[in-house]
Short mmCIF file of C-alpha atoms in Angstrom, two decimals:
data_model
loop_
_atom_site.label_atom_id
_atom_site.label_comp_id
_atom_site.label_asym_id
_atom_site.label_seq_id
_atom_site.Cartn_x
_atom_site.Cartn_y
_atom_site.Cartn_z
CA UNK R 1 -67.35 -63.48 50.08
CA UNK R 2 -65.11 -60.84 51.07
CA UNK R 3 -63.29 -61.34 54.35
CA UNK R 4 -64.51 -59.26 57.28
CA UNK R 5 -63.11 -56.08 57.85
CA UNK R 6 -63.10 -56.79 61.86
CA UNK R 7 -64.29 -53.52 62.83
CA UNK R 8 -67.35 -54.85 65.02
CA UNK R 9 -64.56 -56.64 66.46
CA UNK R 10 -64.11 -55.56 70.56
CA UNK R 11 -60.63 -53.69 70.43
CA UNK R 12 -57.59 -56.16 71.72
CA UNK R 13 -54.15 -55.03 70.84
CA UNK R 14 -52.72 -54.57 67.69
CA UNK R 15 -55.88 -53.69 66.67
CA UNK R 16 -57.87 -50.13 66.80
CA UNK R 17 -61.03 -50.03 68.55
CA UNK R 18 -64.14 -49.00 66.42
CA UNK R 19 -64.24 -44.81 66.05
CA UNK R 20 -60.59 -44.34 66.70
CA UNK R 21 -58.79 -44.90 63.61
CA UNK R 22 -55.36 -44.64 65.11
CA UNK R 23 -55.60 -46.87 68.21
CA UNK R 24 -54.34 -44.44 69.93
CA UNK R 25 -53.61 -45.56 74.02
CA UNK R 26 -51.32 -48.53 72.81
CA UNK R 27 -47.80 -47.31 71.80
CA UNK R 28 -44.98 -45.56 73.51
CA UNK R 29 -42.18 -44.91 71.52
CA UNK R 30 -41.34 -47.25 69.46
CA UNK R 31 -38.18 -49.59 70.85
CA UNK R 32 -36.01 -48.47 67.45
CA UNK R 33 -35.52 -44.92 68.72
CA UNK R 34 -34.58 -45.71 72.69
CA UNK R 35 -31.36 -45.30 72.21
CA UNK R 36 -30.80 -42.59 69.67
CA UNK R 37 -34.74 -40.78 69.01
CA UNK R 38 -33.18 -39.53 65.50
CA UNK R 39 -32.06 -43.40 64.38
CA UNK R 40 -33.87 -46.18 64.25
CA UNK R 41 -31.87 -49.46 65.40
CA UNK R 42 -33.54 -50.99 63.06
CA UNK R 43 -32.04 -49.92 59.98
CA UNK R 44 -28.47 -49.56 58.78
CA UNK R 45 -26.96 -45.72 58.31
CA UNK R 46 -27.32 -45.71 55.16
CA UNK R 47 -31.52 -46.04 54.70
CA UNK R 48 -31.51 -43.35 57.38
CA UNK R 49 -29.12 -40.84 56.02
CA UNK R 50 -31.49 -37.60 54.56
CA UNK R 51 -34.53 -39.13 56.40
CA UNK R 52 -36.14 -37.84 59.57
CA UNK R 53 -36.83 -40.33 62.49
CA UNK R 54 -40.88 -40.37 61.74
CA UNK R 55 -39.77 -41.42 57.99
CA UNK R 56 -37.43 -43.78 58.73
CA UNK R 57 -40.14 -45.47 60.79
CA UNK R 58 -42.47 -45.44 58.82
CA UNK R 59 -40.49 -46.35 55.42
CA UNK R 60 -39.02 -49.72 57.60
CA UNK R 61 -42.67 -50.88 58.55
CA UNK R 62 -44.65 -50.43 55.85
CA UNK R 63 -41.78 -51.68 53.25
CA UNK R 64 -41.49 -54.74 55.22
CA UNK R 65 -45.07 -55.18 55.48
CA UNK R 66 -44.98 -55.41 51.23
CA UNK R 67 -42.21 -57.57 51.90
CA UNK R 68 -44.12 -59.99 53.27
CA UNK R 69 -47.25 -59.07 50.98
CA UNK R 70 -45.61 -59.47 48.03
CA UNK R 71 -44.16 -62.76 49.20
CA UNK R 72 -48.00 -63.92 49.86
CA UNK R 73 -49.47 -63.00 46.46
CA UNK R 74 -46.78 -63.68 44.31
CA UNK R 75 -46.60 -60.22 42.97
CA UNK R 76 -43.20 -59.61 40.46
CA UNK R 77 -43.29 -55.85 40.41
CA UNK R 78 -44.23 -53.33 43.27
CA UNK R 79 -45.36 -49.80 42.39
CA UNK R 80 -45.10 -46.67 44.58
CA UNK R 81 -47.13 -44.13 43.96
CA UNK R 82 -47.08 -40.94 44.90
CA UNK R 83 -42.98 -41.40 46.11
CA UNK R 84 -41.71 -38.32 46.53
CA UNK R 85 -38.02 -38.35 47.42
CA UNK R 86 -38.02 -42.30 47.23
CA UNK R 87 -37.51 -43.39 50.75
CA UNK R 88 -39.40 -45.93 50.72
CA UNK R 89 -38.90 -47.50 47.30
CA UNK R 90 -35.20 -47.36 47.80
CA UNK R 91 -35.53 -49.50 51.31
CA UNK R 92 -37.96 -51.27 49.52
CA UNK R 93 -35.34 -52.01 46.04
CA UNK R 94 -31.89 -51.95 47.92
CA UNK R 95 -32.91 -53.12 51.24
CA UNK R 96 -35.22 -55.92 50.50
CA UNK R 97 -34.84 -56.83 47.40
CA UNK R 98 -38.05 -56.04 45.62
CA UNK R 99 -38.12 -54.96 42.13
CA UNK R 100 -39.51 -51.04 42.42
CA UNK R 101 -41.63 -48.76 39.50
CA UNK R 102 -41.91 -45.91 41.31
CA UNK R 103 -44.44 -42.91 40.07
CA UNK R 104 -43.75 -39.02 41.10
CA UNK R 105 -45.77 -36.25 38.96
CA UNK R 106 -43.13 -33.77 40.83
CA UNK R 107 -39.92 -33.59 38.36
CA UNK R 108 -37.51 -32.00 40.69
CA UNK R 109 -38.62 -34.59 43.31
CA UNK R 110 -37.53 -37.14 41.08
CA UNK R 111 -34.62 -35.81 40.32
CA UNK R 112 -33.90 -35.62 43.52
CA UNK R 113 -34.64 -39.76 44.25
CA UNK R 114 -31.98 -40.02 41.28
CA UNK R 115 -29.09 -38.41 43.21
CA UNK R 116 -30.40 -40.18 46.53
CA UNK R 117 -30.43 -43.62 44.94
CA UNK R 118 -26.42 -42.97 43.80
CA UNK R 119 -25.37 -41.83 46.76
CA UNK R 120 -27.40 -44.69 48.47
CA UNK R 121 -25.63 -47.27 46.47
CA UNK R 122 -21.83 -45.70 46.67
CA UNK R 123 -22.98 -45.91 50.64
CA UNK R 124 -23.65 -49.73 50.34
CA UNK R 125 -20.86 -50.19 48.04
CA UNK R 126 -18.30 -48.85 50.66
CA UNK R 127 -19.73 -50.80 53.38
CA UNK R 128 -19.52 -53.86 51.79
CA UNK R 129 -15.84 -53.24 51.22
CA UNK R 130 -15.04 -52.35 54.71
CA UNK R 131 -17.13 -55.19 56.40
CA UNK R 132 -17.26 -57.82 53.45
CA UNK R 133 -18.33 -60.60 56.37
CA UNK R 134 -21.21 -58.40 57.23
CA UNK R 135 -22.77 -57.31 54.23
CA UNK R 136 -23.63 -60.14 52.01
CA UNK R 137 -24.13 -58.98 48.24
CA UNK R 138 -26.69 -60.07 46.23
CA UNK R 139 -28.54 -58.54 43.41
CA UNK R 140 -28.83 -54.80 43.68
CA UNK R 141 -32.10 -53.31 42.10
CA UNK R 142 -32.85 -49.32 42.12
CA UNK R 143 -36.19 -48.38 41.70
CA UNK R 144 -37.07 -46.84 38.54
CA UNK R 145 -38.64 -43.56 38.93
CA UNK R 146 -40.80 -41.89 36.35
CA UNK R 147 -42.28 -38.84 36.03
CA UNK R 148 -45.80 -39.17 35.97
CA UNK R 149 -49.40 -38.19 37.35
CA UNK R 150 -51.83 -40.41 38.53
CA UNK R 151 -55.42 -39.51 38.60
CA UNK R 152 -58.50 -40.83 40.45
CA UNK R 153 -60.76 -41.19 37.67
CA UNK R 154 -58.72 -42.35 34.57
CA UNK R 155 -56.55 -45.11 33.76
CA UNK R 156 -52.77 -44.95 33.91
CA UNK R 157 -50.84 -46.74 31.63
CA UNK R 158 -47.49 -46.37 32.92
CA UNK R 159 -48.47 -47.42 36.46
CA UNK R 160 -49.35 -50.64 34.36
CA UNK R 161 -45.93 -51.49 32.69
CA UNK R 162 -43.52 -53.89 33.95
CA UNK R 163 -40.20 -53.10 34.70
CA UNK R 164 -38.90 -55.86 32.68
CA UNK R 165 -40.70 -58.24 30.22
CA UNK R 166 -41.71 -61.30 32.76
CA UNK R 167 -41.02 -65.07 32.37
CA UNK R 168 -43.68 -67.71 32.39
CA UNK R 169 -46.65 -66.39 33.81
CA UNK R 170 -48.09 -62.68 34.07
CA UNK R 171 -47.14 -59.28 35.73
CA UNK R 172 -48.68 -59.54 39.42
CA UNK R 173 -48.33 -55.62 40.45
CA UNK R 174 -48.58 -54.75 44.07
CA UNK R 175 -49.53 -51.07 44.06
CA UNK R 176 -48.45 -48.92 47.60
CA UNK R 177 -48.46 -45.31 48.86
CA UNK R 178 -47.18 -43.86 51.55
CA UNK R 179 -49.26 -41.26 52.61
CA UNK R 180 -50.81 -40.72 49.20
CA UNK R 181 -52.00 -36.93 49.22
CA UNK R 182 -56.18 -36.49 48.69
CA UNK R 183 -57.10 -38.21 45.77
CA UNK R 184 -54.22 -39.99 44.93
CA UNK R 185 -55.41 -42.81 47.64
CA UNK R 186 -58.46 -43.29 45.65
CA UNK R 187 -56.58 -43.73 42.62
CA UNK R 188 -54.77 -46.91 44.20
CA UNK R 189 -58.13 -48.20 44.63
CA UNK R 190 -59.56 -47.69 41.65
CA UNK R 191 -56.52 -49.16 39.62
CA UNK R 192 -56.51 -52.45 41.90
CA UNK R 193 -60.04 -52.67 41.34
CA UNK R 194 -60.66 -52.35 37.65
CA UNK R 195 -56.82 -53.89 36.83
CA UNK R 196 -56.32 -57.52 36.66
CA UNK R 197 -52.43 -57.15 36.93
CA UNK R 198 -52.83 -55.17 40.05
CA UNK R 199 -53.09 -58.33 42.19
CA UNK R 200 -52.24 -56.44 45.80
CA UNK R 201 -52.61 -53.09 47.59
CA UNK R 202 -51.34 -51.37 50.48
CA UNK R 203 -52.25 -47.59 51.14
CA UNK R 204 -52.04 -45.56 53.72
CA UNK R 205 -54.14 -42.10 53.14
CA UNK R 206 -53.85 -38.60 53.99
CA UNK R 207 -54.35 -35.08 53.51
CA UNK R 208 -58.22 -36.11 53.60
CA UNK R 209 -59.22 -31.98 52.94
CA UNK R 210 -57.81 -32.53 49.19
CA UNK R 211 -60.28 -34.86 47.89
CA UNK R 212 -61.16 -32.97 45.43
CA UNK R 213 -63.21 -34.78 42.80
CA UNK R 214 -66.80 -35.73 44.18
CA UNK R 215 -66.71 -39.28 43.42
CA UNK R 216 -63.63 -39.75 46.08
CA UNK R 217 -66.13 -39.93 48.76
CA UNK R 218 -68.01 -42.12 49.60
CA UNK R 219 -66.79 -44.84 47.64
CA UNK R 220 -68.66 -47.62 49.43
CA UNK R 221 -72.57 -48.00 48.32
CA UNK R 222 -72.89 -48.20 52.38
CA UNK R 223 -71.54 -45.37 53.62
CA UNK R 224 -73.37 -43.24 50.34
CA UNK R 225 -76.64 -44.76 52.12
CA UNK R 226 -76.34 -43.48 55.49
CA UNK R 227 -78.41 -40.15 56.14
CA UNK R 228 -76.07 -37.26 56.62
CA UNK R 229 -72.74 -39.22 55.56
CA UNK R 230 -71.37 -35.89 53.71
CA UNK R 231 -68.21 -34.34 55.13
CA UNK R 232 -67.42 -30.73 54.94
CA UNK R 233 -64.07 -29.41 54.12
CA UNK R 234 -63.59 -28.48 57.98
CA UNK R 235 -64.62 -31.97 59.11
CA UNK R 236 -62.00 -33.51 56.11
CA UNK R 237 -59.53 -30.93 57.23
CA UNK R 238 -59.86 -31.65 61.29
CA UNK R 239 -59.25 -35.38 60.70
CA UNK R 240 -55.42 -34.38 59.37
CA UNK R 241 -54.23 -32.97 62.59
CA UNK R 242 -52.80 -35.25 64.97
CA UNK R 243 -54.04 -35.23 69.04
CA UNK R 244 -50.97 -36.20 70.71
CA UNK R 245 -49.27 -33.47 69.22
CA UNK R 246 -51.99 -31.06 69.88
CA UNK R 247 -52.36 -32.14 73.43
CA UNK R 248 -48.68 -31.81 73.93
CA UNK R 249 -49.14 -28.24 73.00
CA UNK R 250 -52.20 -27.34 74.82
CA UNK R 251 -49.71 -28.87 78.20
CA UNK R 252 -46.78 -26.72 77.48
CA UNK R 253 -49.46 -23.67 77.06
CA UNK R 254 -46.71 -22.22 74.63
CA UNK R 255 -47.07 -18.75 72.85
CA UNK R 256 -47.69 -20.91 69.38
CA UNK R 257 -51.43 -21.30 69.93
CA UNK R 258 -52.95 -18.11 69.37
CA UNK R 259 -51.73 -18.68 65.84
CA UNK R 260 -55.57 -20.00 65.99
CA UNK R 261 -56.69 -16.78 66.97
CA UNK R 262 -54.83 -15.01 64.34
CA UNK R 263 -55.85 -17.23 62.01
CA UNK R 264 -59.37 -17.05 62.74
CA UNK R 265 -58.82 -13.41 62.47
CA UNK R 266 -57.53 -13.59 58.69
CA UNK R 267 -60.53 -15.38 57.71
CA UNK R 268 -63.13 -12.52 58.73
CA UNK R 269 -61.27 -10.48 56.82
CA UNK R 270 -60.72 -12.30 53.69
CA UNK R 271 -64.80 -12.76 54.20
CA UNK R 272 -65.06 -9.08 54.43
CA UNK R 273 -62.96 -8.13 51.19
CA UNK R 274 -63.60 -11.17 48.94
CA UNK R 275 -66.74 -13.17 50.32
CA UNK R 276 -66.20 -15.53 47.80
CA UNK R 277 -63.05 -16.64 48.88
CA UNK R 278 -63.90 -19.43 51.78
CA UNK R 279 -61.10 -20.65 53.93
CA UNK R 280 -58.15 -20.38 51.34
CA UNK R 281 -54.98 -22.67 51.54
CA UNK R 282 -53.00 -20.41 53.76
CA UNK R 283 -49.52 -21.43 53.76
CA UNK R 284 -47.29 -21.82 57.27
CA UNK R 285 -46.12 -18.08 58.24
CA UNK R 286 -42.83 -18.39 59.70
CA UNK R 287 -42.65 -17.41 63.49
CA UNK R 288 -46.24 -16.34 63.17
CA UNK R 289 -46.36 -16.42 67.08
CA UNK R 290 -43.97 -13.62 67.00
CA UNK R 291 -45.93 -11.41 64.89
CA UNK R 292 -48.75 -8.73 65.86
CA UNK R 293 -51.90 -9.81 64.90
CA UNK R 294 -51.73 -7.41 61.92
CA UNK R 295 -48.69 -7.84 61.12
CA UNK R 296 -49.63 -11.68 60.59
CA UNK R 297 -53.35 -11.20 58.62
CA UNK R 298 -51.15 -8.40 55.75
CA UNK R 299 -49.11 -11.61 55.57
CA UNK R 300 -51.91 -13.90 55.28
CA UNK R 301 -53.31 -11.92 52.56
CA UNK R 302 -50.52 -11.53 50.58
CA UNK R 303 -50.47 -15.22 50.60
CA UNK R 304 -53.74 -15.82 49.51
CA UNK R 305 -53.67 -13.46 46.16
CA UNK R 306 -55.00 -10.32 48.29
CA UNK R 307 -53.81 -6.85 48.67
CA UNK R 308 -51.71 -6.99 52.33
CA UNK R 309 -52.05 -2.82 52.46
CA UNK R 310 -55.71 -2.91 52.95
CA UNK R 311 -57.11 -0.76 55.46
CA UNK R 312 -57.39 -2.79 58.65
CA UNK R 313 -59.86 -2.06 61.28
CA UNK R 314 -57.10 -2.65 63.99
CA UNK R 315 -59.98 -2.38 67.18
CA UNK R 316 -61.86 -5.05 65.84
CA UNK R 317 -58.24 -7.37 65.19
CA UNK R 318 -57.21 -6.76 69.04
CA UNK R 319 -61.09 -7.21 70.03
CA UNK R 320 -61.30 -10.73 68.11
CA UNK R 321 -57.12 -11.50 69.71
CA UNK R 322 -58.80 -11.31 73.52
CA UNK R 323 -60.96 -14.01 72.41
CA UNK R 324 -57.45 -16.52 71.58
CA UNK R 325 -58.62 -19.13 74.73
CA UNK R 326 -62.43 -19.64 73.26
CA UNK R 327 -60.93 -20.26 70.11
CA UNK R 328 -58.48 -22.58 71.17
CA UNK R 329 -61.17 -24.46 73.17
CA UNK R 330 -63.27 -24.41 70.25
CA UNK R 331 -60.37 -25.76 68.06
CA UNK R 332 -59.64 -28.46 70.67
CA UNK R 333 -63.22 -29.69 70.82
CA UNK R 334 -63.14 -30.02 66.80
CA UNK R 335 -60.50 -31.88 67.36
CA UNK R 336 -61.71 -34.43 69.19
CA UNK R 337 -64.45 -35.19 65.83
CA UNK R 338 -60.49 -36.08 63.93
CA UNK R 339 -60.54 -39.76 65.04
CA UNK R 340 -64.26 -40.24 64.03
CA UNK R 341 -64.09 -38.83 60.87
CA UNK R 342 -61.00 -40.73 59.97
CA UNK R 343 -62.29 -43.70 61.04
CA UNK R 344 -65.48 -43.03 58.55
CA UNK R 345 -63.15 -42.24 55.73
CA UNK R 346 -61.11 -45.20 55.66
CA UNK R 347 -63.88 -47.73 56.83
CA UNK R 348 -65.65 -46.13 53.81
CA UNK R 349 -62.99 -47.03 51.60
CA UNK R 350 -62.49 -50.55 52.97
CA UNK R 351 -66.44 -51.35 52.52
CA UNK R 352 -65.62 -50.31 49.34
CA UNK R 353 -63.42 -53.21 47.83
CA UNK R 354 -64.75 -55.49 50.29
CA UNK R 355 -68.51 -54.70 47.82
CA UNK R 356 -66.36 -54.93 44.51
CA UNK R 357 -65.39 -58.74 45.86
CA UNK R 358 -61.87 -58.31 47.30
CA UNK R 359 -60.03 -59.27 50.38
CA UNK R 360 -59.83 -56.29 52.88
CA UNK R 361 -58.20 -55.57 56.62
CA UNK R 362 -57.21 -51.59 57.77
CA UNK R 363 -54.00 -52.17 59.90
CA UNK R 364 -52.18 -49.88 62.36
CA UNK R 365 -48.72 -50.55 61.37
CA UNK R 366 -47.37 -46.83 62.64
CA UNK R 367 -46.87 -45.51 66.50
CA UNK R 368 -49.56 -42.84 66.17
CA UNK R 369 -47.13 -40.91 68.81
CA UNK R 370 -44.69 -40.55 65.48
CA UNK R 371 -47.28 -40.60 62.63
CA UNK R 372 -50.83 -40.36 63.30
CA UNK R 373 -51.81 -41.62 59.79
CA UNK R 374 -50.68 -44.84 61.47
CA UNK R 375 -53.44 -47.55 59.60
CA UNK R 376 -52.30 -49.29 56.09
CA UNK R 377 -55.34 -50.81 54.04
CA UNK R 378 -54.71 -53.98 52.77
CA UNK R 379 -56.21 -55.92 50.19
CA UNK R 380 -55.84 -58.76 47.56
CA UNK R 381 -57.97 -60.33 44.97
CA UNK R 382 -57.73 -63.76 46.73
CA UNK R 383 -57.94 -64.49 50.79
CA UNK R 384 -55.27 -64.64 52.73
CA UNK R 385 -56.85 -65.86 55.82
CA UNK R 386 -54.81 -65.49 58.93
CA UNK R 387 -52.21 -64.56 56.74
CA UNK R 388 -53.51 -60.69 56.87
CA UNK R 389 -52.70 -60.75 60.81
CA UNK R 390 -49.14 -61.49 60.65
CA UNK R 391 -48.82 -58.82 57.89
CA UNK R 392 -48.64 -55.94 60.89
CA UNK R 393 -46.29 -57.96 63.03
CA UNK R 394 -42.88 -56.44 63.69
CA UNK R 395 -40.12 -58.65 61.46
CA UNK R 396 -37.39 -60.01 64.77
#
């Protein structure tokens, strides 16, 4: 019987209370960054150098929470999917000593891992020599990083491969993402489920708007039973933004919010010209807030494939640019749907192995004040008991 997910739980700390995924109310900032806010305390110069404060936070807590998961199921071989620059599998190789496979369908981000994990070890290297009764040596592992794509509805071979041909006994593969974009996070799943080397999981989700492929949600039989469960590309796209950021803005009442407005604006017109097109990836325009509204939707058009010298009917743009403080309110009432459908979204995913069998506990192992994706879903193919508790404990 799979272990209870302890969302019907009453909310105590350390733990989120039931429709607010990131427990928000609970941290401050987090006691790493009181001294310096752009280093953490908590780990040495070198695992911070190239990595923003909200990184290095987040690589040191969940890496040590596979620390201590790996150490629990025995696992021989940890794979990171979806690593990007390898942050976190180099604190996770050459900080704590795990052996690292780590997955990147981005060549030029792997590349770039490469040069970070040389200049990461020459770093150690000197330290070592300068402060040889600090730094105690042991075996020094780099991740292995491999070009490759993961998908969400067919096996991967190479995510299955150990990094070296294993003793007595099996591969025991603990598979991890850090913010895994869209579908990626349901390809974790799916390979610890179906996988019998894939013996542990941690995954923390995001970029909810890019599931693409239907079968991504709802995974649980639960969720796909409840009248009305379906959630709109808005709803998906709502849950990404983050409210003590927002509500930090909406304080300082700064010029950066009618960006909304001009936004909205954009999206009657690309209705207007190509009605097909519905709410198109519109990539960041720099300094937006210093742009006229027009200047800002030719911009937006460009961006989106669209001829930016179309005829604009400029009355209307200024007409729908008095109306920047409904939309913001409107915006800021969406909003407040994020935590909700967040919540549904991960609890769906967590009913999800808990039906297949397995072990299961969502964990808020970030300060949602630094990264609002802030919960980790566990799970193993035996029970840990208590043991799943201590996993979100800070290490002393």
């Amino acid at each position: 019987m799979a272990r209870s997910a302890g969302w019907t739980k009453p909310a105590t700390a350390g733990h989120p209370a039931a429709g607010d995924a990131q427990g928000r109310g609970r941290d401050q900032t987090p006691s790493e960054f009181l001294e310096n806010p752009s280093q953490s305390s908590r780990l040495t110069a070198p695992f911070r150098k190239h990595v923003k404060p909200k990184k290095q936070h987040e690589i040191r807590r969940l890496g040590e929470l596979v620390k201590k998961l790996s150490d629990l199921t025995g696992c021989t071989q940890v794979v990171d999917v979806g690593s990007g620059q390898g942050h976190l599998s180099r604190f996770m190789s050459l900080g704590l000593g795990l052996m690292v496979k780590s997955l990147e369908g981005n060549q030029r981000l792997v590349k770039r891992a490469q040069h970070l994990d040389q200049e990461l070890l020459q770093a150690l290297d000197k330290m070592e020599k300068q402060h040889p009764q600090v730094v105690q040596r042991g075996p020094r592992h780099s991740p292995r990083h491999v070009v490759q794509w993961v998908s969400s509805t067919a096996l991967c071979e190479e995510l299955l491969l150990p990094l070296e041909t294993p003793g007595q006994g099996s591969t025991r593969l603990l598979l991890t993402g850090l913010h895994a974009c869209g579908d990626l996070s349901v390809a974790l799943l799916r390979h610890f489920c179906c996988c019998s080397e894939v013996v542990a999981l941690a995954s923390v989700g995001c970029c909810y708007m890019k599931l693409s492929d239907p079968s991504s949600y709802p995974l649980s039989q639960w969720v796909a039973g409840l009248p009305g469960h379906e959630l709109p590309y808005r709803l998906r796209e709502g849950a990404c933004h983050a409210l003590e950021d927002y509500a930090e803005r909406l304080q300082k009442a700064g010029p950066g919010l009618q960006t909304h407005c001009f936004r909205a604006a954009l999206e009657t017109v690309i209705r207007h010209v190509c009605p097909e097109l519905r709410r198109p990836g519109v990539q960041g325009i720099p300094r937006a807030h210093e742009l006229k509204i027009e200047e800002y939707v030719q911009q937006g058009l460009q961006r989106v494939g669209l001829d930016p010298q179309l005829p604009l009917d400029l009355a209307a743009l200024r007409a729908q640019q008095a109306q920047e403080n409904r939309v913001v309110a409107f915006f800021s009432l969406a909003l407040l749907l994020a935590p909700l459908v967040e919540t549904l979204i991960l609890l769906d995913r967590l009913l999800y192995l808990q039906e297949q069998g397995f072990y299961a506990e969502l964990l808020p192992i970030f300060s949602p004040e630094l990264s609002p994706r802030n919960l980790v879903l566990v799970a193993t193919k035996t029970p840990l008991g208590q043991a799943f508790s201590v996993l979100e404990t800070e290490d002393s």
